[in-house]
Short mmCIF file of C-alpha atoms in Angstrom, two decimals:
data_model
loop_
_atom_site.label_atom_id
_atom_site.label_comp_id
_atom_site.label_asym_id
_atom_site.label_seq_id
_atom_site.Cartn_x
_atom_site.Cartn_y
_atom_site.Cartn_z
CA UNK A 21 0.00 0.00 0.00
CA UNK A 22 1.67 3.35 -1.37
CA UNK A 23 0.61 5.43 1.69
CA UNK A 24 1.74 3.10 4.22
CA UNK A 25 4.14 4.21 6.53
CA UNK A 26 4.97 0.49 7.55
CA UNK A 27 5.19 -0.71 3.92
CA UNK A 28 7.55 1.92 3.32
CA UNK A 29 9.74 1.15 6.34
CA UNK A 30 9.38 -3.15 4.86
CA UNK A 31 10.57 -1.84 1.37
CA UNK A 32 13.32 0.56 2.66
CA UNK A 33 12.16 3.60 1.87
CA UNK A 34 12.08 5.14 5.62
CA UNK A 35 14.71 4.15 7.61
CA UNK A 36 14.51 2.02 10.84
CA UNK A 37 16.50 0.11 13.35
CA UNK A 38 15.98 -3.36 11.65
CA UNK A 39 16.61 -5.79 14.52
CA UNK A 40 15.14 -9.11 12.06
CA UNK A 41 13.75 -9.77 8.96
CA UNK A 42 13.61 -12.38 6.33
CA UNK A 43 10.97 -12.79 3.30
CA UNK A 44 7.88 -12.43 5.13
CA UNK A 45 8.73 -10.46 8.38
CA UNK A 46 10.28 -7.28 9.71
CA UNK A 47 11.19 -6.31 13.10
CA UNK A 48 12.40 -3.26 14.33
CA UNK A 49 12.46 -0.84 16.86
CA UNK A 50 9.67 1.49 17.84
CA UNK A 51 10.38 5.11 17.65
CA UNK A 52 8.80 5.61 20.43
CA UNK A 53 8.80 3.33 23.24
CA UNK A 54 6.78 2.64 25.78
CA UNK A 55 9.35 0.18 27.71
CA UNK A 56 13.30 -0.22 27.53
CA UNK A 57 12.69 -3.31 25.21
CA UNK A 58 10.01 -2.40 22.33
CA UNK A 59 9.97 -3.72 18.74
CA UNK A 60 7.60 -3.52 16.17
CA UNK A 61 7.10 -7.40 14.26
CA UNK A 62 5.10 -6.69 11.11
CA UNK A 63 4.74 -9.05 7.88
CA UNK A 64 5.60 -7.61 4.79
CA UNK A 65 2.72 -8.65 3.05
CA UNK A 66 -0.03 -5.31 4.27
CA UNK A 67 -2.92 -5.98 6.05
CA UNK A 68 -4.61 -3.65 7.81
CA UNK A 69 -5.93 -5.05 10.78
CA UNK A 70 -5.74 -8.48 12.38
CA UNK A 71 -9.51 -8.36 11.13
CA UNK A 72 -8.09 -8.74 7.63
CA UNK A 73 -6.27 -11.73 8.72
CA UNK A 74 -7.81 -15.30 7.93
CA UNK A 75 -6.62 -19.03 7.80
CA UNK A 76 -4.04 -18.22 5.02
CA UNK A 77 -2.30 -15.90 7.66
CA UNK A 78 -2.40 -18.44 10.40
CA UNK A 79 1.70 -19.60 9.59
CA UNK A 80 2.31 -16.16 9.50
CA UNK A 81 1.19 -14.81 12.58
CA UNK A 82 2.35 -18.02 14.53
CA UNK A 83 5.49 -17.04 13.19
CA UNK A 84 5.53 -13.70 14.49
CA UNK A 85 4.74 -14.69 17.65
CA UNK A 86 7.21 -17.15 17.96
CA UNK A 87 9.65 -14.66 16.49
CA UNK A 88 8.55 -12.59 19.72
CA UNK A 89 9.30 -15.11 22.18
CA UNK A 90 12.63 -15.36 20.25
CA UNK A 91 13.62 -11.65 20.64
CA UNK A 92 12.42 -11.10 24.07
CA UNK A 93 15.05 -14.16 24.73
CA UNK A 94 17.60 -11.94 23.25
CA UNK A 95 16.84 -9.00 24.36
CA UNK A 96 17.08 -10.35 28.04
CA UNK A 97 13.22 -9.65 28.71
CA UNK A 98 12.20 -13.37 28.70
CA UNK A 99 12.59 -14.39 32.21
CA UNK A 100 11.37 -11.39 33.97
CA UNK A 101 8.47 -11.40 31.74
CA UNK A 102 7.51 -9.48 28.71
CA UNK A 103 3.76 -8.28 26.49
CA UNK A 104 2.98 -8.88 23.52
CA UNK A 105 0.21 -7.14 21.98
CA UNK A 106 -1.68 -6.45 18.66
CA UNK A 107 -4.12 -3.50 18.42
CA UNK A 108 -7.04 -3.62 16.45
CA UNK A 109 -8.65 -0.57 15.07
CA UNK A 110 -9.19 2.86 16.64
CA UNK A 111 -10.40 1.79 20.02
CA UNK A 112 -8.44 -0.79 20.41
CA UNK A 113 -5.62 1.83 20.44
CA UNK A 114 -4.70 0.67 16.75
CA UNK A 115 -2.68 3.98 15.19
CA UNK A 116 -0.84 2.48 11.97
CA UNK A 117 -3.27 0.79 9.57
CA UNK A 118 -0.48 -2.22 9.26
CA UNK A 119 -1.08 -5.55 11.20
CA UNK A 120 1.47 -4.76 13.66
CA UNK A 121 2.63 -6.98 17.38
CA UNK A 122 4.46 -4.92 20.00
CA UNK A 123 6.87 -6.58 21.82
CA UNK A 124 7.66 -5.01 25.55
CA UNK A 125 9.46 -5.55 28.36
CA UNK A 126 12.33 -4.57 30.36
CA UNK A 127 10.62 -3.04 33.10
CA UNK A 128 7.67 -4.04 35.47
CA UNK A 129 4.59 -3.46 32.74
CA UNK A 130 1.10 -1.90 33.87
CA UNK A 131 -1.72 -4.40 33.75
CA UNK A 132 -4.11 -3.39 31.20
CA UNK A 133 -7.38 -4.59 33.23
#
């Protein structure tokens, strides 16, 4: 999608702090985090919501969770614990139309209930 600001950052035309990626998946950092640890995993392919997901996505986003739980290993965040989260839509807190999963941790995290 031309006016995506995610799609742009998957085909290199905004820079980010790449941390993974191979032929489906990007990860990188969020500009602006909400805990010492926080990294944007997106696919590559756009969708908009996780509402746009269906069964053909399922690999995909069982991937990027288990590309999460990979990272927050590296990153050090696994053991003292760690969110991650997918927004969906506007009141769901969802800001960029780009199926996106933050990854957090690093620091005691706020529960959300």
């Amino acid at each position: 999608m031309s006016d995506c600001i995610f799609c742009k950052i998957a085909a290199g035309e905004i820079p980010a702090t790449v941390v993974y990626q191979d032929d489906e998946i990007l990860v990188f950092e969020d500009i602006n985090p909400k805990a010492p640890v926080h990294l944007l995993l997106i696919p590559k392919q756009h969708m908009a919501t996780l509402n746009d997901a269906g069964v053909r996505q399922a690999q995909l986003l069982g991937r990027l969770t288990l590309k999460a739980a990979e990272l927050a290993e590296e990153k050090g965040v696994a053991q003292g614990g760690y969110r991650v989260q997918i927004n969906c839509n506007p009141d769901g807190g969802q800001v960029v139309f780009h199926l996106h999963m933050h990854l957090m941790g690093g620091r005691k995290l706020e529960c959300l209930t």
